[in-house]
Amino acid sequence: KQEVTQIPAALSVPEGENLVLNCSFTDSAIYNLQWFRQDPGKGLTSLLLIQSSQREQTSGRLNASLDKSSGRSTLYIAASQPGDSATYLCAVYIGTASKLTFGTGTRLQVTL
Amino acid sequence: EAQVTQNPRYLITVTGKKLTVTCSQNMNHEYMSWYRQDPGLGLRQIYYSMNVEVTDKGDVPEGYKVSRKEKRNFPLILESPSPNQTSLYFCASSHDGGTEFYGYTFGSGTRLTVV
């Protein structure tokens, strides 16, 4: 059974810092990985999608990498801002049951 | 605007009173899923559908029903809600890209409280 772990569970950083969020999964036979952002009580906003043939994706200040052989993905946020405060979720797709398996998230707070 | 629309956003109901949470997508997606989110447990798949009239159980299907009569709609039905179904529910959809994955689009969520 695929298990997805995100470390740390919570993180507080001052504005302007660069930071890395980690996601690890137990079964390396994944197809794809998707990073989401969730604001308190709100829905999930897709940030980055890494296809099976890719090793990384970039969008603005965000960069996500995927290493299937080691079962890891990282989300790099450059020059963090208070508006980045949210919970970040990674999810892996293994191509069956049209299912994403989610990690429990990293709650990020960026302080002034 | 491409989106997944859930209704209602908030719902408080009593034990045993049947309810339906609607989900509609305007992207002509084949795949649709329902998830519930609970503190400490993360998001878990309840049911999924790979196309019209094709549905199957996810990880936590007990107490729920779904139907997929039209491609755009995927309602979640709670025939006899119980307090342990109090949760935040999300509907999601995705295009069937064959060997390519296009990612999931999620609705804004429905916060259900069963008293």
Short mmCIF file of C-alpha atoms in Angstrom, two decimals, chain A residues 1-65:
data_model
loop_
_atom_site.label_atom_id
_atom_site.label_comp_id
_atom_site.label_asym_id
_atom_site.label_seq_id
_atom_site.Cartn_x
_atom_site.Cartn_y
_atom_site.Cartn_z
CA LYS A 1 0.00 0.00 0.00
CA GLN A 2 1.33 3.38 -1.01
CA GLU A 3 2.11 5.69 1.89
CA VAL A 4 3.05 9.32 1.50
CA THR A 5 4.86 11.24 4.23
CA GLN A 6 5.53 14.95 4.43
CA ILE A 7 8.18 16.43 6.65
CA PRO A 8 8.08 18.73 8.49
CA ALA A 9 4.45 18.76 9.60
CA ALA A 10 4.71 22.46 10.37
CA LEU A 11 7.20 25.16 9.55
CA SER A 12 7.51 28.82 10.46
CA VAL A 13 9.96 31.07 8.62
CA PRO A 14 10.56 34.79 8.35
CA GLU A 15 9.62 36.55 5.15
CA GLY A 16 12.23 36.36 2.42
CA GLU A 17 13.66 32.98 3.32
CA ASN A 18 14.03 30.20 0.80
CA LEU A 19 12.57 26.93 2.00
CA VAL A 20 12.18 23.29 1.06
CA LEU A 21 9.24 21.04 1.77
CA ASN A 22 9.76 17.30 1.57
CA CYS A 23 7.52 14.50 0.38
CA SER A 24 8.42 10.82 0.43
CA PHE A 25 6.49 7.81 -0.83
CA THR A 26 6.94 4.12 -0.21
CA ASP A 27 6.20 2.68 -3.64
CA SER A 28 8.47 4.11 -6.33
CA ALA A 29 6.24 2.77 -9.10
CA ILE A 30 4.31 6.02 -9.28
CA TYR A 31 3.25 7.69 -12.48
CA ASN A 32 3.03 11.30 -11.47
CA LEU A 33 3.13 13.67 -8.54
CA GLN A 34 1.05 16.75 -7.91
CA TRP A 35 1.66 19.49 -5.34
CA PHE A 36 -1.30 21.40 -3.93
CA ARG A 37 -1.85 24.37 -1.67
CA GLN A 38 -4.74 24.51 0.78
CA ASP A 39 -5.79 27.61 2.69
CA PRO A 40 -7.66 27.07 5.99
CA GLY A 41 -11.12 25.67 5.37
CA LYS A 42 -10.72 26.04 1.65
CA GLY A 43 -10.26 23.86 -1.39
CA LEU A 44 -7.08 22.56 -2.97
CA THR A 45 -5.25 24.64 -5.53
CA SER A 46 -2.92 22.77 -7.85
CA LEU A 47 0.58 24.24 -7.84
CA LEU A 48 2.73 21.92 -9.89
CA LEU A 49 2.29 18.64 -11.73
CA ILE A 50 5.26 16.43 -12.52
CA GLN A 51 4.65 13.93 -15.29
CA SER A 52 6.19 10.48 -15.25
CA SER A 53 8.81 11.48 -17.80
CA GLN A 54 9.85 14.64 -15.96
CA ARG A 55 12.17 15.26 -13.05
CA GLU A 56 11.09 18.77 -12.16
CA GLN A 57 8.64 21.57 -12.82
CA THR A 58 8.84 25.29 -12.15
CA SER A 59 6.21 27.96 -11.74
CA GLY A 60 7.29 31.41 -10.64
CA ARG A 61 8.96 31.12 -7.25
CA LEU A 62 8.09 27.45 -6.95
CA ASN A 63 10.17 24.51 -8.10
CA ALA A 64 9.26 20.89 -7.57
CA SER A 65 11.55 17.95 -8.21
#
